[in-house]
Each structure stands twice: as C-alpha cells, then as structure tokens.
Short mmCIF file of N, CA, C and O in Angstrom, two decimals:
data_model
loop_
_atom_site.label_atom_id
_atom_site.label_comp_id
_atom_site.label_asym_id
_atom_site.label_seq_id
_atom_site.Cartn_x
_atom_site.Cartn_y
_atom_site.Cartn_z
N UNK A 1 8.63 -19.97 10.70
CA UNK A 1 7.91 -21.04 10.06
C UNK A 1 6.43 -20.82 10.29
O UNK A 1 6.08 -20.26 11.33
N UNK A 2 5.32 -21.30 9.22
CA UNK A 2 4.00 -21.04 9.15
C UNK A 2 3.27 -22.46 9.60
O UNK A 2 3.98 -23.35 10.07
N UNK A 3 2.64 -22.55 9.53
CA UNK A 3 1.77 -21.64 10.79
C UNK A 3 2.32 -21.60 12.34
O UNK A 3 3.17 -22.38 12.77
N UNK A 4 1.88 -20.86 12.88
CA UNK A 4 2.83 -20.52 13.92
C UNK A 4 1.80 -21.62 15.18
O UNK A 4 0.59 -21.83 15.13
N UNK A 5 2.81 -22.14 16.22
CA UNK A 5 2.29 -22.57 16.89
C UNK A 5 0.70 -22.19 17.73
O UNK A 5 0.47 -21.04 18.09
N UNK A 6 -0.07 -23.06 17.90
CA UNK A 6 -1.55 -23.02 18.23
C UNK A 6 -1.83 -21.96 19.26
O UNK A 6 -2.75 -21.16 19.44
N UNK A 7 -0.40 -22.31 20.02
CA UNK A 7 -0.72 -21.30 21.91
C UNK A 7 -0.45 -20.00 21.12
O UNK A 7 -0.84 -19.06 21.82
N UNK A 8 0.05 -19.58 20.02
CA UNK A 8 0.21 -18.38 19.63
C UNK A 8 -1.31 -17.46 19.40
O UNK A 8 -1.77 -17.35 18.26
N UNK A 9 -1.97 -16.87 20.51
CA UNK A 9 -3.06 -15.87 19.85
C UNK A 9 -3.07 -14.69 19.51
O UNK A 9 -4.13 -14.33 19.00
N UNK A 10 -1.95 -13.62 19.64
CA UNK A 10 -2.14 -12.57 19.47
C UNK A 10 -0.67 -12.37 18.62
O UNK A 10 0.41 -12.70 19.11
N UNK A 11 -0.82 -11.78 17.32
CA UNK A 11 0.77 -11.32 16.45
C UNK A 11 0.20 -9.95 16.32
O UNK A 11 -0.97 -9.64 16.09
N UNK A 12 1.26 -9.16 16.51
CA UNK A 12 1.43 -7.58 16.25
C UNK A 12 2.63 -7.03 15.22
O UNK A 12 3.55 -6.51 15.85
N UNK A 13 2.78 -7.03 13.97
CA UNK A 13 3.37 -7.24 13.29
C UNK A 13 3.64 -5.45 13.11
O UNK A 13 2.64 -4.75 13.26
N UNK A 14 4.87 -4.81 12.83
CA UNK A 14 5.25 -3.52 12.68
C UNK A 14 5.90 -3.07 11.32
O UNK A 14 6.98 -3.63 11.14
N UNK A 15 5.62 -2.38 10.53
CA UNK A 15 5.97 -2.31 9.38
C UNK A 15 6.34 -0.81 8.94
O UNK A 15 5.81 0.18 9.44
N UNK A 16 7.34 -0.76 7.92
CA UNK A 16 7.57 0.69 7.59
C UNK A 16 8.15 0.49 6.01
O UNK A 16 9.12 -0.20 5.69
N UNK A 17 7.22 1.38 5.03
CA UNK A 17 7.34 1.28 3.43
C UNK A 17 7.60 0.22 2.98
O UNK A 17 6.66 -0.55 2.79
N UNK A 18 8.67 -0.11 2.71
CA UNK A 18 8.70 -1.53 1.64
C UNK A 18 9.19 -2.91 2.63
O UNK A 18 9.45 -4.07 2.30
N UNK A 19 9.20 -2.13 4.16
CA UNK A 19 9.62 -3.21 4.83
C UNK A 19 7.99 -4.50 5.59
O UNK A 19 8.09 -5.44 6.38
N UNK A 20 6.17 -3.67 4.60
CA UNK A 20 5.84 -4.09 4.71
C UNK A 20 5.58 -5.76 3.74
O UNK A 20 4.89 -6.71 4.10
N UNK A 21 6.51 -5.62 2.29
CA UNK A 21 6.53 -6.79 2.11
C UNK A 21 6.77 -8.71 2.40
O UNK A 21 6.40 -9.63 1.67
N UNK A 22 7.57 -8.77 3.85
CA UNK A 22 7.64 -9.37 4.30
C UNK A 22 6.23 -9.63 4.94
O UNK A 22 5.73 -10.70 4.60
N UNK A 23 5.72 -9.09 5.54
CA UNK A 23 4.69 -9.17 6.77
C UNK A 23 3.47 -9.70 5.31
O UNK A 23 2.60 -10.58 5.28
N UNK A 24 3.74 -9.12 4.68
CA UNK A 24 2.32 -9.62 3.73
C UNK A 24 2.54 -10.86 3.99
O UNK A 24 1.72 -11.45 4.70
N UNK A 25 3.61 -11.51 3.51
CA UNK A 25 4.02 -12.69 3.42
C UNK A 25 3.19 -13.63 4.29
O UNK A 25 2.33 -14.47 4.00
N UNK A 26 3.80 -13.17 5.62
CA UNK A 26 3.48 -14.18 6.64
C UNK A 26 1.97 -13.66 6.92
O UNK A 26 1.33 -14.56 7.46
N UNK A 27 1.32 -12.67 6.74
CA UNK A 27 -0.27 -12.53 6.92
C UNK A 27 -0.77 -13.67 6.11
O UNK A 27 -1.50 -14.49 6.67
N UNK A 28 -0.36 -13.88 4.45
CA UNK A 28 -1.24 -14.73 4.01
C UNK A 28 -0.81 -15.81 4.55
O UNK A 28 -1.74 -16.28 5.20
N UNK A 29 0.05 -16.43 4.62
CA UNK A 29 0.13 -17.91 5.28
C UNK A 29 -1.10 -18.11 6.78
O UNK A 29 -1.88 -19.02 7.06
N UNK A 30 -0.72 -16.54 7.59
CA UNK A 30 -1.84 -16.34 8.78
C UNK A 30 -2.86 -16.79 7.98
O UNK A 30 -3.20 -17.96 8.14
N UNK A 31 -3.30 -16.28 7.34
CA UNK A 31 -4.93 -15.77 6.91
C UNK A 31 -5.24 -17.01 6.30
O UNK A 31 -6.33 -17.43 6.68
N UNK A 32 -4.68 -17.71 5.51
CA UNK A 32 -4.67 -18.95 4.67
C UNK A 32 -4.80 -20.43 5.92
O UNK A 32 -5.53 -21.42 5.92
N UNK A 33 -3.68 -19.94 6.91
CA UNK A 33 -4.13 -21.44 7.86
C UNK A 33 -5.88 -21.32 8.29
O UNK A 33 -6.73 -22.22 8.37
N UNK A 34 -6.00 -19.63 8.57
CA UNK A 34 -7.60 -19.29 9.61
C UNK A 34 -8.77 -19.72 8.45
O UNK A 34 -9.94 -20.08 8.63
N UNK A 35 -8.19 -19.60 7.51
CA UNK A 35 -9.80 -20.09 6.35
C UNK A 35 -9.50 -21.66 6.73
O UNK A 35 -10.42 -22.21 7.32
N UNK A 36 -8.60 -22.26 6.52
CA UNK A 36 -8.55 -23.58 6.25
C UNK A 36 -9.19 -24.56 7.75
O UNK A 36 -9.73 -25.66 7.84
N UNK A 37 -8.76 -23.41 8.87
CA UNK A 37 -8.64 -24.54 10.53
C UNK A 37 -9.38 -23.49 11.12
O UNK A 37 -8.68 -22.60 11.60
N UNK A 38 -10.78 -23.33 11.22
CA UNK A 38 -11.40 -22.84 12.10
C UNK A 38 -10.90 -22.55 13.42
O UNK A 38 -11.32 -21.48 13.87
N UNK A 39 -10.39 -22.98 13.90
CA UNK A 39 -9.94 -23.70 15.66
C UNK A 39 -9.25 -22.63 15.87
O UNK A 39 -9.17 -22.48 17.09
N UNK A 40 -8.46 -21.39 15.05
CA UNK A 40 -7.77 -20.43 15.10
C UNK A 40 -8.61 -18.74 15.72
O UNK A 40 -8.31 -17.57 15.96
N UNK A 41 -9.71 -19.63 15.73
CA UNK A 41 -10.89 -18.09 15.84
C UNK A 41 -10.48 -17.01 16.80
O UNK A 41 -10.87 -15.85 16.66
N UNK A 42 -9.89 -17.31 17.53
CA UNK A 42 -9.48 -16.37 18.98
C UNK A 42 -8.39 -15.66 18.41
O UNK A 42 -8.22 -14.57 18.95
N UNK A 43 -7.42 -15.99 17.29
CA UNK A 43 -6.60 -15.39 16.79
C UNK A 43 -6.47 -13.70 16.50
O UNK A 43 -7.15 -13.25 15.58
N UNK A 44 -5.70 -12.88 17.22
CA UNK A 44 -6.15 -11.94 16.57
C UNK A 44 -4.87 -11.13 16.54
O UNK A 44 -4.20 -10.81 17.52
N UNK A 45 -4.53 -10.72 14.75
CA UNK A 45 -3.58 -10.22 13.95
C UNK A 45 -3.75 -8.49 14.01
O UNK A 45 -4.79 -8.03 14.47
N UNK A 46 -2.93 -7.80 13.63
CA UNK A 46 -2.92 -6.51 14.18
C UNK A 46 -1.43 -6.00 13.23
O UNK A 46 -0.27 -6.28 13.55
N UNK A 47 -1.84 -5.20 12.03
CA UNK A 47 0.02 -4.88 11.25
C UNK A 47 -0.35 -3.58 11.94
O UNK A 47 -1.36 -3.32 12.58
N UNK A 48 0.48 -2.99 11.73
CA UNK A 48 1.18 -1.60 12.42
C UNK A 48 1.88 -0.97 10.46
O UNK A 48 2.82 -1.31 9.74
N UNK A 49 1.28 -0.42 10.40
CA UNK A 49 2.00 0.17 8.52
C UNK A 49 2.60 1.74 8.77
O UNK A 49 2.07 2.84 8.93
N UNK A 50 3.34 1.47 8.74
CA UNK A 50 4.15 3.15 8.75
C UNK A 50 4.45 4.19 7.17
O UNK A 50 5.63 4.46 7.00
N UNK A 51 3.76 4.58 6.42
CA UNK A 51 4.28 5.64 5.55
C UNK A 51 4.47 7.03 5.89
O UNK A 51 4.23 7.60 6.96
N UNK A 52 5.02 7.57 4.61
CA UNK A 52 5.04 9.07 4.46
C UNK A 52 3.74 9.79 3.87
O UNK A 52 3.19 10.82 4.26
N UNK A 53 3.47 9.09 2.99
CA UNK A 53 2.06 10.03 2.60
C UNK A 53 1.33 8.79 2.25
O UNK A 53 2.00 7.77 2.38
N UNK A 54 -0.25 8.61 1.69
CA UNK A 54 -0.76 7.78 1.48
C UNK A 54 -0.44 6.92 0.26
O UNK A 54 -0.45 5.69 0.26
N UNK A 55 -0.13 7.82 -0.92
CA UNK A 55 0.72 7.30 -1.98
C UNK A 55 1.79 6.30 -1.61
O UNK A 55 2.52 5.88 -2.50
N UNK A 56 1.93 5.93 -0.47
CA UNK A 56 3.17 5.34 -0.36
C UNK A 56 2.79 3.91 -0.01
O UNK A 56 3.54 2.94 -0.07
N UNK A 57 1.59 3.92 0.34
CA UNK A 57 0.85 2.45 1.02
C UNK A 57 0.91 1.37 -0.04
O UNK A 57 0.06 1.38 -0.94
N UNK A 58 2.00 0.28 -0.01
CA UNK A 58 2.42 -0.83 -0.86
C UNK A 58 1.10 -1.22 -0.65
O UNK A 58 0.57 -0.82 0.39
N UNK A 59 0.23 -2.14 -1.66
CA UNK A 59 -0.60 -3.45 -1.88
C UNK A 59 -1.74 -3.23 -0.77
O UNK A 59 -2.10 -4.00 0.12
N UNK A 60 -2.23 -1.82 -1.09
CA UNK A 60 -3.65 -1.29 0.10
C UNK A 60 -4.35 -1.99 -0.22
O UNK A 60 -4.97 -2.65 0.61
N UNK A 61 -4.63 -2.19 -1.93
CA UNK A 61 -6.34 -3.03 -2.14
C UNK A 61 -6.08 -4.32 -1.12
O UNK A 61 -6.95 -4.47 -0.26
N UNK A 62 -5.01 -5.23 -1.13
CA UNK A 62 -5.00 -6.19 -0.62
C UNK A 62 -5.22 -5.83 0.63
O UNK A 62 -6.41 -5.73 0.95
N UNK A 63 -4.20 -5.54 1.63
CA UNK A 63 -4.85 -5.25 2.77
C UNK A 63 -6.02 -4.92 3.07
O UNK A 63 -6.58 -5.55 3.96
N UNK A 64 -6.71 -3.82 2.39
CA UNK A 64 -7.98 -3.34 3.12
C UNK A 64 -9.17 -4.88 2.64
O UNK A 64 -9.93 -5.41 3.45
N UNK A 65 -9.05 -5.19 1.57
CA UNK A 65 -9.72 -6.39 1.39
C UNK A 65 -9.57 -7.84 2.34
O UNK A 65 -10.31 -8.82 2.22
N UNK A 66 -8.68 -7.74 3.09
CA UNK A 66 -8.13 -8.67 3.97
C UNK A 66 -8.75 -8.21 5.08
O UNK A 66 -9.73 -8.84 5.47
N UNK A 67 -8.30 -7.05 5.79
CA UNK A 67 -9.00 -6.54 6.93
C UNK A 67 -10.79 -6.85 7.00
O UNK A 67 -11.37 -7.12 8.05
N UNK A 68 -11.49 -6.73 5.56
CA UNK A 68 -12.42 -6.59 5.15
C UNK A 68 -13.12 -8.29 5.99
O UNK A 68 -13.91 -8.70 6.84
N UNK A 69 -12.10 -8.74 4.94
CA UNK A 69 -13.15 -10.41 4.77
C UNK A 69 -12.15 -11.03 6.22
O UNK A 69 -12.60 -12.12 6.59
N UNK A 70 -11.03 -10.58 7.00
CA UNK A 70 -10.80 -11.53 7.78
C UNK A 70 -11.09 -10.46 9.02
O UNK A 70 -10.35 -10.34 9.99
N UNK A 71 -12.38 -9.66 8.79
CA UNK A 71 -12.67 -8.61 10.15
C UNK A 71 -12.71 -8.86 11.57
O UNK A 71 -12.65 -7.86 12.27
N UNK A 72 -12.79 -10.09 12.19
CA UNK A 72 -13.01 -10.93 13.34
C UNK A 72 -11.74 -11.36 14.06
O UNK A 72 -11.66 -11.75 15.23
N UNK A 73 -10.68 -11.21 13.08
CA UNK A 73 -9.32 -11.53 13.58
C UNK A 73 -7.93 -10.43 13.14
O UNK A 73 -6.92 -10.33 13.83
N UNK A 74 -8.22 -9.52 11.64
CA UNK A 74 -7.38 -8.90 11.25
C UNK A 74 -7.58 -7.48 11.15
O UNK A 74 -8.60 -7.11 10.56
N UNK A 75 -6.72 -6.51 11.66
CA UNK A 75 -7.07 -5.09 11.65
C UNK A 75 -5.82 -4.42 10.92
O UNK A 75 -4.86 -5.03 11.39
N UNK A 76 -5.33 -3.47 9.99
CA UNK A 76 -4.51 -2.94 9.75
C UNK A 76 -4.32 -1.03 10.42
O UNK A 76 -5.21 -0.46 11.06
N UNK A 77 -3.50 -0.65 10.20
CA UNK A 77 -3.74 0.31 10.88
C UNK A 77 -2.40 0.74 10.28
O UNK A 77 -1.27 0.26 10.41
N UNK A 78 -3.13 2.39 9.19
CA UNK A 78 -2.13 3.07 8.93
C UNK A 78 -1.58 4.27 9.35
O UNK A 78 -2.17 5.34 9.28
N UNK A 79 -0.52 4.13 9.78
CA UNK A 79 0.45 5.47 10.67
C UNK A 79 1.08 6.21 9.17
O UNK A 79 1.96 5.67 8.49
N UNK A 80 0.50 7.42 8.87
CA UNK A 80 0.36 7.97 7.64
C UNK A 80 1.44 9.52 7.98
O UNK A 80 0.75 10.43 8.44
N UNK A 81 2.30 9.73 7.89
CA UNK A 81 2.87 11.00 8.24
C UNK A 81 4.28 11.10 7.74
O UNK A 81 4.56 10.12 7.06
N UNK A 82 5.52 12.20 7.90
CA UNK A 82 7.00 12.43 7.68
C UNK A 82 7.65 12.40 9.27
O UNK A 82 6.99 12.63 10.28
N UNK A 83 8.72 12.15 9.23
CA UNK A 83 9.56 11.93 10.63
C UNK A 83 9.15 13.80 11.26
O UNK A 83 9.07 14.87 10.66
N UNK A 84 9.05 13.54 12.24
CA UNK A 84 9.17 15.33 13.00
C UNK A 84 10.85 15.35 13.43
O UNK A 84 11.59 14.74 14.21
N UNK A 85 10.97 16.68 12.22
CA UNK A 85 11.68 17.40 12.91
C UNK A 85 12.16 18.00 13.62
O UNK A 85 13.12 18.75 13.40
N UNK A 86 11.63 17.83 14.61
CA UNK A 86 12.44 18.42 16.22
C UNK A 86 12.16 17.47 17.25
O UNK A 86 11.79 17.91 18.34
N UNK A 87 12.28 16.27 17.08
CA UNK A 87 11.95 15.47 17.80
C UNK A 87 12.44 14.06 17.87
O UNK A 87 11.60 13.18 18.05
N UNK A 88 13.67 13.76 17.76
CA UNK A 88 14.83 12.85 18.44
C UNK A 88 14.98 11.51 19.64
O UNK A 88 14.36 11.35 20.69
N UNK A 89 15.65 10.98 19.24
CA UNK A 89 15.70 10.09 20.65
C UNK A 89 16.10 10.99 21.77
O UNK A 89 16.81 11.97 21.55
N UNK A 90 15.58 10.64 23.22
CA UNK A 90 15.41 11.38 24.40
C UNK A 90 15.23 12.56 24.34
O UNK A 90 14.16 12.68 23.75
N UNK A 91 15.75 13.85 24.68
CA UNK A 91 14.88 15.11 24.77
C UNK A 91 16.12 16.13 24.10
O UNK A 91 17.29 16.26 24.47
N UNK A 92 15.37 16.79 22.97
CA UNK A 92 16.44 17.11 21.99
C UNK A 92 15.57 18.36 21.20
O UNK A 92 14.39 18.28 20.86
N UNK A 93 16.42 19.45 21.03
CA UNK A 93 15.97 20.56 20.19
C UNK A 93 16.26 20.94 19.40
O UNK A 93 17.23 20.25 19.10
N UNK A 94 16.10 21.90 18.43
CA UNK A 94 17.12 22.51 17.29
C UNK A 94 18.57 23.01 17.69
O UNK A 94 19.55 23.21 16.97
N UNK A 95 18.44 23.11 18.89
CA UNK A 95 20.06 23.88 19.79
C UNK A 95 20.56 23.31 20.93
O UNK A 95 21.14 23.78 21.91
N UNK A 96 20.16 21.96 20.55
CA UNK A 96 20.98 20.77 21.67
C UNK A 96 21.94 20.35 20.85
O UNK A 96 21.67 19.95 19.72
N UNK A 97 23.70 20.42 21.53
CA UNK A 97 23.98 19.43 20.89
C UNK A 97 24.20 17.96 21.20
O UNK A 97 24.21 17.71 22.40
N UNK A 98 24.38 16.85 20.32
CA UNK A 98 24.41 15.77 20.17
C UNK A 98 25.10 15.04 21.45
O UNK A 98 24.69 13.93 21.78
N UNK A 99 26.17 15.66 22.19
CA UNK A 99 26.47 15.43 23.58
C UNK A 99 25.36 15.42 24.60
O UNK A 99 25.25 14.56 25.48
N UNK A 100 24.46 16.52 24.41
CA UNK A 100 23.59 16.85 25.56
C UNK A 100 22.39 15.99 25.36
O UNK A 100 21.37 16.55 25.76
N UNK A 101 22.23 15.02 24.96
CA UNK A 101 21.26 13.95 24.84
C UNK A 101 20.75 13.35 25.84
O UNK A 101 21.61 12.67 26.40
N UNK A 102 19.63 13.27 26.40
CA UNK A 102 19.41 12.68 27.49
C UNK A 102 18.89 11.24 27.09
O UNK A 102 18.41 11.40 25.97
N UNK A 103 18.77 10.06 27.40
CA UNK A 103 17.84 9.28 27.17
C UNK A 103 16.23 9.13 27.90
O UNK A 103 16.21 9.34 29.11
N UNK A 104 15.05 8.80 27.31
CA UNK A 104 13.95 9.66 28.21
C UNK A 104 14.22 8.19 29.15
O UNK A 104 14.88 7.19 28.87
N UNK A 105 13.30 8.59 30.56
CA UNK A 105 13.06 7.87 31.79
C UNK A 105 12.55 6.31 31.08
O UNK A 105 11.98 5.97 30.04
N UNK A 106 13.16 5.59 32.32
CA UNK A 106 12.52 4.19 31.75
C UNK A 106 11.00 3.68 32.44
O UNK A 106 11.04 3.43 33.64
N UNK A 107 9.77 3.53 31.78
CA UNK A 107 8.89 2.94 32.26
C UNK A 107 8.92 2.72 34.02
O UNK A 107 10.01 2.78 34.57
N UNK A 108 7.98 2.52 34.64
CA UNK A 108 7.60 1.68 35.69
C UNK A 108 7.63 0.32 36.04
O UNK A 108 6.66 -0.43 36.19
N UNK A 109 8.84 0.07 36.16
CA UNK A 109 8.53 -1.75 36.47
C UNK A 109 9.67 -1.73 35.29
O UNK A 109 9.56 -2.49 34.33
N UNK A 110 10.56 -1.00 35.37
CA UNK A 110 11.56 -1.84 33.59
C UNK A 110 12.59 -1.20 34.36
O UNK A 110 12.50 -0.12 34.94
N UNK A 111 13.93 -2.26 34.28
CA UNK A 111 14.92 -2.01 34.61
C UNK A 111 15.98 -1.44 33.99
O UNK A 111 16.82 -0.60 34.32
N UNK A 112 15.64 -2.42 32.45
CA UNK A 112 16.18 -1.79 31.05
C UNK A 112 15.32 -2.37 29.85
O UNK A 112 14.63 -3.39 29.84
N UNK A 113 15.59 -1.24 28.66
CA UNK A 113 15.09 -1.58 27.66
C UNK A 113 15.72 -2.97 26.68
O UNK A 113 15.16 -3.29 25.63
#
C-alpha cells in the first residue's frame, strides 16, 4: 500500500527487464506523495535495473527524467550486461559437476541466509 509508512526512509527497490514494471509503479506513487508532502525530504529511493544490453532498458526517458527532477531523493542505477558463463551459485566451473557444488561461505555475523 502507498504511501508507505513515514518511519520508512530508505527503499532499495531491485529490478530485472520487464520485472521493472512494477517498481515504476510504486516509484510514482513514491515520487507523487514527495512532490505533494515535503516532510518526506530525508527519503531516499535507490532502483537497482538489471538488463542485457542497453536496448533493453524499459521506460529510460522516464526514469532518467525522474532521477533528474527528484535528484535529492532518487537515483537509478543501471546493471547493463549477459549472465557469465562460468560463474554459478557457489564455486563452479566448466568441469564441475552439479554434485560438486559447494555453497560459498556465509558472511560474518550470519548464521543463515
């Protein structure tokens, strides 16, 4: 539900090809409460956009025009590339097989993911 509660200051929103149409969504409702209620100023929005090539970037004018005029609170940030091929969950090669999977180490301070 929009707008998101007040104590909420920081959204990090993660997106990949057409799964950024949702997130537009809820940016403009974001972006639409911050024009309307000043009081939101500390707010600060952050998408994460994942494509394959740049051609692939759904509704850029909008975004970059958003980033543009809501610069103080909204940043986009495009992760522009193809999956790597040799490079798998945990530690994996062209001549591992699928048994020999390790999962990588867990963080410092994390018990589980």
């Amino acid at each position: 539900r929009y707008p998101f509660p007040s104590h909420i200051q920081s959204v990090t929103m993660i997106a990949v090809g057409v799964g950024v149409a949702p997130m537009i969504q809820t940016l403009r409702a974001l972006l639409r409460n911050y024009s309307h209620e000043n009081r939101r100023s500390s707010m600060s929005i952050v998408l994460l956009y994942g494509v394959r090539t740049v051609r692939d970037i759904l509704m850029r004018e909008l975004l970059d025009e958003w980033q543009e005029k809501y610069q103080d609170i909204f940043k986009v940030v495009y992760c522009v590339g193809s999956r790597w091929t040799n490079v798998h969950f945990g530690a994996k090669t062209k001549n591992t097989e699928k048994s020999q999977y390790r999962p990588p180490q867990l963080p410092d301070g994390f018990s589980s993911l």
